[in-house]
Structures are given as C-alpha cells and as structure tokens.
Tab-separated table of C-alpha atoms and ligand atoms in Angstrom:
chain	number	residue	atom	x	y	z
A	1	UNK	CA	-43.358	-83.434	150.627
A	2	UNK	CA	-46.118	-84.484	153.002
A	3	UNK	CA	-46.603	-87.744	154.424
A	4	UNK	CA	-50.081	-89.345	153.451
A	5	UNK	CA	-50.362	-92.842	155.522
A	6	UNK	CA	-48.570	-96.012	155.480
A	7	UNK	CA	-48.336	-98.274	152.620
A	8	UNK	CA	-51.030	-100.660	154.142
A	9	UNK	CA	-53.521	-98.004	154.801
A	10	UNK	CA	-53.000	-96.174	151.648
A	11	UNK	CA	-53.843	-99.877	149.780
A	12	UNK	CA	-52.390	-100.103	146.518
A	13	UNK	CA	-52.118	-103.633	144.946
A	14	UNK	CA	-48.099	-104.785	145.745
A	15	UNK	CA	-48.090	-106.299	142.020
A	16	UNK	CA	-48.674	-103.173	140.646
A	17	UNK	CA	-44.849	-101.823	141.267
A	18	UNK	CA	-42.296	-103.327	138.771
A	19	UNK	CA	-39.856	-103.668	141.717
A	20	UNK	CA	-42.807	-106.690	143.047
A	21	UNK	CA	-43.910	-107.638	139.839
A	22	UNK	CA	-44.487	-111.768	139.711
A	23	UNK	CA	-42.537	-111.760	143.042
A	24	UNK	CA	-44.344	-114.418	145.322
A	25	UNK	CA	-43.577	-114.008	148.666
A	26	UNK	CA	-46.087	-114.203	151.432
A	27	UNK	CA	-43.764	-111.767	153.823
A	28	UNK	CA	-43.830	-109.203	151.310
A	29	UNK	CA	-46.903	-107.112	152.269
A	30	UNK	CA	-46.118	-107.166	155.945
A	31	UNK	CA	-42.462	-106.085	154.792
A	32	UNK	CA	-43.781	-102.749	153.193
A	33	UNK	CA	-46.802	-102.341	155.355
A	34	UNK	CA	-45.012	-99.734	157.622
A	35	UNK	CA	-43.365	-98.522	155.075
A	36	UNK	CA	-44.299	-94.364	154.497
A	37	UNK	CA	-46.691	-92.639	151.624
A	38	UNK	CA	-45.855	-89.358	150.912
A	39	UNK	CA	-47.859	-86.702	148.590
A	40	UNK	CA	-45.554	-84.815	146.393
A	41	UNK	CA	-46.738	-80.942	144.855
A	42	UNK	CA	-46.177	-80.308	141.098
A	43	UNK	CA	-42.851	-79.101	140.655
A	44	UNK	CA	-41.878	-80.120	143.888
A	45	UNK	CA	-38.217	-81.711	143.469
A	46	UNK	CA	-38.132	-85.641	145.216
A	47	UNK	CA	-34.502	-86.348	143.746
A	48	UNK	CA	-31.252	-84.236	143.365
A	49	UNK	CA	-28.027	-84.265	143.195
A	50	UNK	CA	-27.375	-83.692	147.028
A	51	UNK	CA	-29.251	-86.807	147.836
A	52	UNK	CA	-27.487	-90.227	148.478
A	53	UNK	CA	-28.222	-93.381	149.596
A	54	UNK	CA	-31.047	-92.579	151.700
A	55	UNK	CA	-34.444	-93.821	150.000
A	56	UNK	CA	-36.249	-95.431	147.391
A	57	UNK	CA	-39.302	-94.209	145.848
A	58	UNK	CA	-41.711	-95.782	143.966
A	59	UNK	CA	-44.732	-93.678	142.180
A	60	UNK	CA	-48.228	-94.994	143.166
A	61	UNK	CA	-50.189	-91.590	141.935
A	62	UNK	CA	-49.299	-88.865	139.268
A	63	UNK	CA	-46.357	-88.410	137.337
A	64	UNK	CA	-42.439	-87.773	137.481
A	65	UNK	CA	-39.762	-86.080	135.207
A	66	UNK	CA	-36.218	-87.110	135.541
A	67	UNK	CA	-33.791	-84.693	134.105
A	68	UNK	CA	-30.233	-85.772	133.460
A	69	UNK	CA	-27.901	-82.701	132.924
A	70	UNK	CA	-25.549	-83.306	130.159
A	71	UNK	CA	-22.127	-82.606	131.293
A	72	UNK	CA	-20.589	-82.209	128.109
A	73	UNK	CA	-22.994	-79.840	126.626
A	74	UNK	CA	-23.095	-78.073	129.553
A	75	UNK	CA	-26.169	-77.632	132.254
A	76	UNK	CA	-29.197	-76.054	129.840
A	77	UNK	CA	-28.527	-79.644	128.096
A	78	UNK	CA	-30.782	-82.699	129.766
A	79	UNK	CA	-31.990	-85.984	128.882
A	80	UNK	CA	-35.742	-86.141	129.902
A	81	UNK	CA	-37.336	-89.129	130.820
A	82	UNK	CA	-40.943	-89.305	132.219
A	83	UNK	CA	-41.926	-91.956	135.072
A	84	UNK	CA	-45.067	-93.658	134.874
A	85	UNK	CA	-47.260	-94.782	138.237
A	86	UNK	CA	-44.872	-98.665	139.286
A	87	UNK	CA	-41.901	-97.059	138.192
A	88	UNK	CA	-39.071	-96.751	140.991
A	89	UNK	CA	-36.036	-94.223	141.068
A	90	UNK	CA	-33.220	-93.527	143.590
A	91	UNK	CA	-32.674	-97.416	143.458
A	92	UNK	CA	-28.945	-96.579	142.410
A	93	UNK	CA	-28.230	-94.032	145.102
A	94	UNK	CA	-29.267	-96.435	147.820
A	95	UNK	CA	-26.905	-99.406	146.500
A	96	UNK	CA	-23.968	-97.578	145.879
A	97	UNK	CA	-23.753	-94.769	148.217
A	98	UNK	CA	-23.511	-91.912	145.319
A	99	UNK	CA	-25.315	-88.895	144.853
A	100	UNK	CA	-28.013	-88.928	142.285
A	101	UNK	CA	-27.018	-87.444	138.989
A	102	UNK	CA	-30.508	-87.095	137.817
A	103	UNK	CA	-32.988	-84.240	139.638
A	104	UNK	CA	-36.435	-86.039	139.704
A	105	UNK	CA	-39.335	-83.333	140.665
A	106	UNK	CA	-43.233	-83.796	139.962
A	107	UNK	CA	-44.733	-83.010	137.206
A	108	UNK	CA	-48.329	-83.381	138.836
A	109	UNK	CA	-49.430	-83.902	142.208
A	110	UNK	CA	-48.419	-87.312	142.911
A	111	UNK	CA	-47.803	-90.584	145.900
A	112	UNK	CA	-44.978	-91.974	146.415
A	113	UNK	CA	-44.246	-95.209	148.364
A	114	UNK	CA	-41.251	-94.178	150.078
A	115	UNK	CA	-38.489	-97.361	150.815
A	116	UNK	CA	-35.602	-96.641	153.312
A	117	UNK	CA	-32.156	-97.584	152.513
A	118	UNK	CA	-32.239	-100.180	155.296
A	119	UNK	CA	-36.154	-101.872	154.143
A	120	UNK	CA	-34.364	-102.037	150.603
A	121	UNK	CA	-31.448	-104.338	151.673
A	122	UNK	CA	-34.137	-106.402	154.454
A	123	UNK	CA	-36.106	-106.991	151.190
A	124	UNK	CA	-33.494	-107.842	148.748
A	125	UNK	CA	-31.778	-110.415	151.473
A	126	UNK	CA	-35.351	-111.930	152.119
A	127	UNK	CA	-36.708	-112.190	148.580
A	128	UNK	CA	-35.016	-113.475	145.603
A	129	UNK	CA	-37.644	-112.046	143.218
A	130	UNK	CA	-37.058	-108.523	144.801
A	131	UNK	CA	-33.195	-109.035	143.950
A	132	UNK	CA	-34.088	-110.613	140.571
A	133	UNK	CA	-36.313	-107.537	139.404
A	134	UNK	CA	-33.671	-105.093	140.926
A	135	UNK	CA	-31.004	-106.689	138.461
A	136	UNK	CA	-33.423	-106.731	135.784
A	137	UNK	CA	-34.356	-102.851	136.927
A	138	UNK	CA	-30.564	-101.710	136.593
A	139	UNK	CA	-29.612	-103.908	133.450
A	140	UNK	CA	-32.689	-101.721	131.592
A	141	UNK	CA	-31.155	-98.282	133.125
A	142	UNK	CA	-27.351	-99.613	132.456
A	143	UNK	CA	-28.246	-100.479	128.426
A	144	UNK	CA	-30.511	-97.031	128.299
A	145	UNK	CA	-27.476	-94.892	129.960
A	146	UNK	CA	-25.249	-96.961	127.074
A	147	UNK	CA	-27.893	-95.805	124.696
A	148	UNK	CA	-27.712	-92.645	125.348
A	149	UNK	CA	-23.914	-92.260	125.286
A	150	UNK	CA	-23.834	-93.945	122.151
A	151	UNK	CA	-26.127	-91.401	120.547
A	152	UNK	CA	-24.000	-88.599	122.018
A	153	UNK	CA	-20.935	-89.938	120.456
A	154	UNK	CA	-22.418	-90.140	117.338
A	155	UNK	CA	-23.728	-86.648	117.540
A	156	UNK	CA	-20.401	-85.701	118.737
A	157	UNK	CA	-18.819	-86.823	116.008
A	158	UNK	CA	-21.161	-85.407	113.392
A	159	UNK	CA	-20.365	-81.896	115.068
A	160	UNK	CA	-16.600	-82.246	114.987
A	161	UNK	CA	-16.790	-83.780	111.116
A	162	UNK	CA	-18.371	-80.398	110.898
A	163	UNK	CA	-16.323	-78.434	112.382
A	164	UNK	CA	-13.865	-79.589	110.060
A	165	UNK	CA	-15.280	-78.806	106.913
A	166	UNK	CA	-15.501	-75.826	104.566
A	167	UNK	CA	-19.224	-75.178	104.301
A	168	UNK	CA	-18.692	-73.838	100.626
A	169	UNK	CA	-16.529	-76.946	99.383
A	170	UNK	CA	-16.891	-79.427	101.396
A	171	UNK	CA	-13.043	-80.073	101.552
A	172	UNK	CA	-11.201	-79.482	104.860
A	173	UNK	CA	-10.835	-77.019	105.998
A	174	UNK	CA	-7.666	-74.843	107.672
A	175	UNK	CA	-8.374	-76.294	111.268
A	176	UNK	CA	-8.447	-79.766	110.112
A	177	UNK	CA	-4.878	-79.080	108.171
A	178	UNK	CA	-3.729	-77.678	111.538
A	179	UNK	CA	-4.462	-81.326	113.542
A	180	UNK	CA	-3.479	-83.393	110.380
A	181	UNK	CA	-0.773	-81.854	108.688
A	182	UNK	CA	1.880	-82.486	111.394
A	183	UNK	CA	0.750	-86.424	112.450
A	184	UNK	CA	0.995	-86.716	109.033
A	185	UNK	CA	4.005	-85.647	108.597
A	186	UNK	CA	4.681	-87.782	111.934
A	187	UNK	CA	3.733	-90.506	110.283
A	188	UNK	CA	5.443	-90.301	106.850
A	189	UNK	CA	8.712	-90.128	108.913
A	190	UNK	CA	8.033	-92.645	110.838
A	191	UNK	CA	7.598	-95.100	108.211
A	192	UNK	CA	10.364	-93.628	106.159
A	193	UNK	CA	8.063	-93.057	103.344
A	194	UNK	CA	7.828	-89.911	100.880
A	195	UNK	CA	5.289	-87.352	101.577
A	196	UNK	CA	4.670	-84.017	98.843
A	197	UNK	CA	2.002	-81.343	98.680
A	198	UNK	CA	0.800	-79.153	96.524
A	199	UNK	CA	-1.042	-75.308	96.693
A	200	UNK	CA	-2.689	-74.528	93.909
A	201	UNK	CA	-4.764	-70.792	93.266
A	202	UNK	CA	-7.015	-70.230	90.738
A	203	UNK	CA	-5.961	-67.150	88.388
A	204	UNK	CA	-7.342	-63.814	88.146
A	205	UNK	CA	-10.577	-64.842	90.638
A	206	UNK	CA	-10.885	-61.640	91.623
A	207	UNK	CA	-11.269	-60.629	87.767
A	208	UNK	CA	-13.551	-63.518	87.777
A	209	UNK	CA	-15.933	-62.599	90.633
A	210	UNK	CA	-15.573	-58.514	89.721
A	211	UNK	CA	-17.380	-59.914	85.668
A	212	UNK	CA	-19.640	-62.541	86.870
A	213	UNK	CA	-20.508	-61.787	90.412
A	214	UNK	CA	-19.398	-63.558	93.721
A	215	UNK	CA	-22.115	-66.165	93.118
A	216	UNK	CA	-20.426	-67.533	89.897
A	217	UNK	CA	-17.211	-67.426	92.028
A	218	UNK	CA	-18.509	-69.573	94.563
A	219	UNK	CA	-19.717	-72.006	91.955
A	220	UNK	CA	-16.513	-72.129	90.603
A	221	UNK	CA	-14.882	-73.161	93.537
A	222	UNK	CA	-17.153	-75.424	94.881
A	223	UNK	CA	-16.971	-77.246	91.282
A	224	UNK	CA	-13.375	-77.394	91.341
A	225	UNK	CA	-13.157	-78.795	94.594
A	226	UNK	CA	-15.220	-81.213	93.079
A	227	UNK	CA	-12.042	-81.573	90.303
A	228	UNK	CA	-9.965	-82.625	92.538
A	229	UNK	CA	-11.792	-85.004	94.833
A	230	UNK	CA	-12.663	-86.565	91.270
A	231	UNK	CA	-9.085	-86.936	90.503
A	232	UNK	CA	-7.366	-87.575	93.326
A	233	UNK	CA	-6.449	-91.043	95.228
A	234	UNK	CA	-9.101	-91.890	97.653
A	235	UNK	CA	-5.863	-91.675	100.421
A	236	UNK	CA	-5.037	-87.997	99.092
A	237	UNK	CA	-6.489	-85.004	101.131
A	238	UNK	CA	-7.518	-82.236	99.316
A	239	UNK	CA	-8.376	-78.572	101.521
A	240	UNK	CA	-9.335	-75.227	101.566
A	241	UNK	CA	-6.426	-73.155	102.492
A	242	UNK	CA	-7.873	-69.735	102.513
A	243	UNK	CA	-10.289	-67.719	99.971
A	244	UNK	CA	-9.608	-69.259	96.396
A	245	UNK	CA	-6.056	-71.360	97.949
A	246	UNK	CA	-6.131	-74.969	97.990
A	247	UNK	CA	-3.937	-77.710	99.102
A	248	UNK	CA	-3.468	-81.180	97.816
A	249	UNK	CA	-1.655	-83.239	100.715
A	250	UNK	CA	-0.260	-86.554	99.243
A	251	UNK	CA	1.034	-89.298	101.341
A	252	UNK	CA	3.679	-91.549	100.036
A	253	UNK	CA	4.409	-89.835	97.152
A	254	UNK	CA	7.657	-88.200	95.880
A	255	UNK	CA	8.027	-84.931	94.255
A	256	UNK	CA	8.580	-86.323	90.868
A	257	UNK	CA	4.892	-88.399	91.302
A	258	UNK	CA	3.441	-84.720	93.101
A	259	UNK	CA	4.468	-82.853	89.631
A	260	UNK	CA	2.232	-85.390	87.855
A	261	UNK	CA	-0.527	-84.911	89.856
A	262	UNK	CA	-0.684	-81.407	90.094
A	263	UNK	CA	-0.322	-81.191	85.931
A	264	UNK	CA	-2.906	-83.570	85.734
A	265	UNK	CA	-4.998	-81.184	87.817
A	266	UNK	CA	-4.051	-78.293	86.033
A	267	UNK	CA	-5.218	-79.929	82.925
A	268	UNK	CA	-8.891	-80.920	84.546
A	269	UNK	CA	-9.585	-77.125	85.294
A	270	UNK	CA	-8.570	-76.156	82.377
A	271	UNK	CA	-10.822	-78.055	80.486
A	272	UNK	CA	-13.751	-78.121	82.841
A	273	UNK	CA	-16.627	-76.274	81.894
A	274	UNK	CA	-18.321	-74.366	84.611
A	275	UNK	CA	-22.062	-73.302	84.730
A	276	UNK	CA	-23.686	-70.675	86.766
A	277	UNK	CA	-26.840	-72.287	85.923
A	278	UNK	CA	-27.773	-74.763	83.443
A	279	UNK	CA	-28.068	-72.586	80.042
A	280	UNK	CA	-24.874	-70.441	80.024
A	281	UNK	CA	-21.118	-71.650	80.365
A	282	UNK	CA	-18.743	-69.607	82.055
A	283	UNK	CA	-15.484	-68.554	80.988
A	284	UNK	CA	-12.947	-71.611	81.061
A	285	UNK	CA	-10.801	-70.449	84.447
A	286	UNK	CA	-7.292	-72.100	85.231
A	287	UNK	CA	-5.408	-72.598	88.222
A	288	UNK	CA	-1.356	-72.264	89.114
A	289	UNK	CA	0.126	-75.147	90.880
A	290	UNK	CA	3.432	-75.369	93.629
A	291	UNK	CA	4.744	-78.558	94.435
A	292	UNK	CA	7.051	-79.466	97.471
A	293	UNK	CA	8.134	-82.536	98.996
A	294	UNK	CA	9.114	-83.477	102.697
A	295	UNK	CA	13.023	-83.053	103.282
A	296	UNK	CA	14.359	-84.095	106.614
A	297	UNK	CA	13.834	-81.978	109.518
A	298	UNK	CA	10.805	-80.036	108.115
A	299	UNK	CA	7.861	-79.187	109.401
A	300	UNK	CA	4.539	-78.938	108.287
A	301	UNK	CA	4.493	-74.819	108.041
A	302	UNK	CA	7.991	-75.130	106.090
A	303	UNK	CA	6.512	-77.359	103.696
A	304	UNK	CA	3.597	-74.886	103.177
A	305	UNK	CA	5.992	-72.161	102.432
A	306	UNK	CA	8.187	-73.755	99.976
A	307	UNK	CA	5.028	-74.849	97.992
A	308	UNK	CA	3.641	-70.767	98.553
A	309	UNK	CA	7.120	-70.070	97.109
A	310	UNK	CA	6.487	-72.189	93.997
A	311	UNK	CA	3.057	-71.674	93.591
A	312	UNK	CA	4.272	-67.695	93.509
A	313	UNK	CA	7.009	-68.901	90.757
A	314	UNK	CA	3.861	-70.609	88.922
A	315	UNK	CA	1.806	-66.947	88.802
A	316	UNK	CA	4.975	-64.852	87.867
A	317	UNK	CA	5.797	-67.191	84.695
A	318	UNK	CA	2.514	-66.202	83.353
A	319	UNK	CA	0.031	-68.808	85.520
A	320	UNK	CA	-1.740	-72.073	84.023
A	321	UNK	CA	1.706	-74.075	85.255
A	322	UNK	CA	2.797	-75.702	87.712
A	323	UNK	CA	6.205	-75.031	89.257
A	324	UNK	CA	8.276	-77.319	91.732
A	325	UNK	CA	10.281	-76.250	94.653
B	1	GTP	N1	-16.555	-65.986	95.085
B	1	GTP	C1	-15.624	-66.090	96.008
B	1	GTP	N2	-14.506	-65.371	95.919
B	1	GTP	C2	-13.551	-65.497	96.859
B	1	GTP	C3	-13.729	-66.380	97.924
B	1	GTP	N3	-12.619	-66.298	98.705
B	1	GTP	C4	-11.798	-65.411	98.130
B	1	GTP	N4	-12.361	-64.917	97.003
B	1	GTP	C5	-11.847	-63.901	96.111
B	1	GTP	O1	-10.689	-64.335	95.440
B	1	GTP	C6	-10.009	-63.166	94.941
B	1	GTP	C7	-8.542	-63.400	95.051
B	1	GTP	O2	-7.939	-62.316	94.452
B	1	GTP	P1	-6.377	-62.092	94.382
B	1	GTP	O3	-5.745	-62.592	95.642
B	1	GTP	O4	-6.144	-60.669	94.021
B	1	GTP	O5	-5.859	-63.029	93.281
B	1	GTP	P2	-6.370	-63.276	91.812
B	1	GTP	O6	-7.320	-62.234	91.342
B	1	GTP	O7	-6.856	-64.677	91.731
B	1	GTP	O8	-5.043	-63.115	91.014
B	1	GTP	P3	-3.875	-64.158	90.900
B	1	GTP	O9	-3.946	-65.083	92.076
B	1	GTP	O10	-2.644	-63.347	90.920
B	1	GTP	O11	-4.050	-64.885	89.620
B	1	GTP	C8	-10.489	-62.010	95.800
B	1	GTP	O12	-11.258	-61.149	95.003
B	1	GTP	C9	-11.396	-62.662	96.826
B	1	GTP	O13	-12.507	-61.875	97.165
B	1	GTP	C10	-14.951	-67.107	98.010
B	1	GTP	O14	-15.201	-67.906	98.924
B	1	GTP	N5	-15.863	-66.949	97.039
C-alpha cells in the first residue's frame, strides 16, 4: 500500500462516500482533510483477519472484493461481495475491537481514503449524520449477514434431507432409521403409547432381476415404495432397510392394528401391476411381511430382530403372508 496525498489534496467530493452522504456539517471537510490516501495494487490484500480495530477505509478509485470464508463448509467456501467506489469496510473492526472475518484485497488498482480508529470516534461524537449513516451502514451489513445465514440453513437442510434419503426410493433410508428409530421409541414410552413395525421383502427378487434385468428390479422397487407411501398414514414412516428390505415404522399402533396394515400391504403388491415401460406388464411380484410390537425394555435393534424373525417365518411358510412375532 502506498500513500498518495491527503484527503484534501487528493479532492474527491465528501458527498460522494455513503458514510457522508446528506450529512451537513460545515466541520466535516476540515475533519478528513488530514486524513491519508493510499493507492492499493491489484491483488494487494487491505483487510484480513489479523487486522483489528485500527482503520477505516473508504474506496475513492477502483474496485474491492470481500471474501467471507465459510466456516462450516470449510475454507475453499466464501461469500463474495464486490465494493463499489463510496463504499466503506473495516467499520466493524474499529467499533468493536475484533478481528475482521472478511479478507478484503483489490481487485484493480485502486484509492482508498484511509480513517483512523481515533478520526472515526472524533467524527461520530461531532456529527450526528456520521453516527446516523454508520447505524444505517451496519443495519444493511447486520440484515445481509442474516441473509446469508438464512440461505445457508436452508441449504443445510436440503443437504441433510438428502442425506437421508434412498436415491432409488425416495424412502429413508438406514441412517435416518439409525437417528429416528430410538427417539421414537423414546417417545412412544414416554407417552405410554403402543408402537409396532413391520419388515417386509419382496420374494424371489433375485429370480426377478436374473429374468428381467436389474433395471426392471429397480422399477419394481421404486414403485412399491410408492405402495406403501400410498397406503400408509401420513404419521407412518416407511424405509429402505437394505437391498429389496423395507420397514414400515408405525407409531401408536398395537400389534393387532400392525397385522392389518401389513396384510393390507401385502394385498396392494400383490395386485399392483408393474411396468418396465409403458407397453409391457411385468410379472405380478409379492412381498412377505413380519410384524412386531414394542414390549417393555426393548430397544430399537431388538424390535428389528423379532420382526427379521417373523418376516423369516413369513418366507419359510411359502411367502405372500405375513407372520407376527
Ligand atoms: N434391482 C435391484 N435389485 C436389488 C437391489 N438391492 C438388492 N437387490 C437384489 O435383491 C436380490 C435379493 O435376493 P435374495 O436375498 O436371494 O432373496 P430373494 O431372491 O428375494 O428370495 P427370498 O427373499 O427368499 O424370497 C439380490 O439378487 C439383490 O441383488 C436394488 O437396489 N435393485
């Protein structure tokens, strides 16, 4: 950074700089007359993160980048914002003491009206229109900052929705059954309410995808998925256990209610016609169904077994059942 001239003999018009904008106040050009102009190279960094409180600079000439690393994506992540000749930054560092969290560097050659920490405060205890602007400054960067956070949260929470969904079906998946399963389970105890589950499997699938090819198989699944979101309660979960496993988790209801559900389900497949495409129907498949309700002191992976354990009864008496623990 090399220093240019003074403010006065650099002449810029004072109502040119949003921090002076509509500010009338006769003392105001002797205030910054002193005050240093410095030329910045392009690429040359003005701000960082090991800079506090010292200055404020406002851009007469040229053009500035300020890049805000985001923390939770990690460092290759920023938030760019480009600053405009009038436009001020280290305003923050200088009123609270802190480092800068943004790195500001040039993106051309540009002038900089450079405001010490101490000129700052003499101006903003002088002029109320200086203060007024300032507020107005930081409300703009304290609503853009929410802004921003806002939009990460929402992104954030598109990922982890993600993350928690099989691509194929679009059911849960096995890591979302792994966070739910047991505050579920919490829950249903808490509350003293009846909780059941059921696995179901759909029969012979690997005879299935051996005749009519993995694509077809996929189909199949992703279609009955679609059978049970259609039939189930809107406060039922359904997931994707493992390859052609799923599980039906349903709150509040007892084993007897559970059996009726899953033969309800059995019945859908059974009578669903799948395509491959449009023209030619596929084989009718059917599924086997294990149903197991919550006893006292079980956990979530207990549960899962004694329905495995029925479900396993359901395949040995000759499949296209359901069986009960
Ligand atoms: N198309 C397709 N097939 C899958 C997927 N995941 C698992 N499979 C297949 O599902 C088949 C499961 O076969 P098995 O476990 O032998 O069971 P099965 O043939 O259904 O026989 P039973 O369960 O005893 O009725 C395997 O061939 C897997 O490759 C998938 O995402 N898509």
């Amino acid at each position: 950074m090399e220093l240019l001239n003074t403010f006065a003999d650099y002449g810029h018009p004072i109502d040119a700089l949003q921090l002076f904008q509509g500010v009338v106040d006769g003392a105001l050009p002797g205030l910054l007359a002193g005050c240093q102009v410095m030329r910045v190279a392009a690429g040359e960094t003005v701000l960082d993160n090991t800079c506090a409180g010292a200055r404020l600079y406002i851009l007469l000439r040229g053009a500035l980048r300020a890049c805000q690393p985001d923390l939770e994506s990690g460092p290759a992540e920023v938030a760019d914002v480009r600053l405009m000749p009038g436009e001020c930054v280290g305003e923050l560092t200088v009123l609270d003491q802190q480092t800068q969290a943004a790195t500001i560097h040039a993106l051309q050659d540009s002038d900089l009206l450079v405001i010490e920490a101490g000129q700052l405060w003499q101006l903003i205890d002088q002029s109320n229109g200086v203060a007024r602007n300032l507020l107005h400054l930081l409300s703009f960067r304290i609503r853009a900052a929410n802004a921003q956070l806002r939009r990460r949260h929402r992104v954030g929470e598109f990922y982890r929705q993600l993350s928690l969904a099989d691509s194929l079906t679009g059911l849960q998946n096995r890591a979302w059954l792994e966070q739910n399963l047991p505050l579920l389970i919490e829950q249903t105890r808490a509350a003293d309410n009846p909780f059941s589950l059921i696995m179901l499997d759909i029969d012979h699938f690997k005879k299935f995808n051996d005749e009519h090819g993995h694509q077809a198989g996929d189909e199949v699944l992703r279609l009955a998925a679609r059978v049970l979101t259609e039939t189930l309660r809107p406060r039922d979960f359904a997931v994707r256990y493992g390859g052609e496993e799923l599980l039906v988790l349903l709150p509040n209801t007892h084993c007897k209610g559970a059996a009726g559900v899953a033969h309800r389900l059995c019945e859908s497949l059974r009578e669903t016609i799948f395509f491959s495409d449009m023209h030619k129907p596929l084989p009718h498949i059917t599924a086997s169904f294990g149903v197991a309700s919550l006893v006292p002191g079980q956990d979530a992976s207990a549960l899962i077994a004694n329905a495995d354990a029925a479900l396993y009864r359901a395949k040995h008496a000759g499949r296209n059942q359901v069986a009960q623990a």
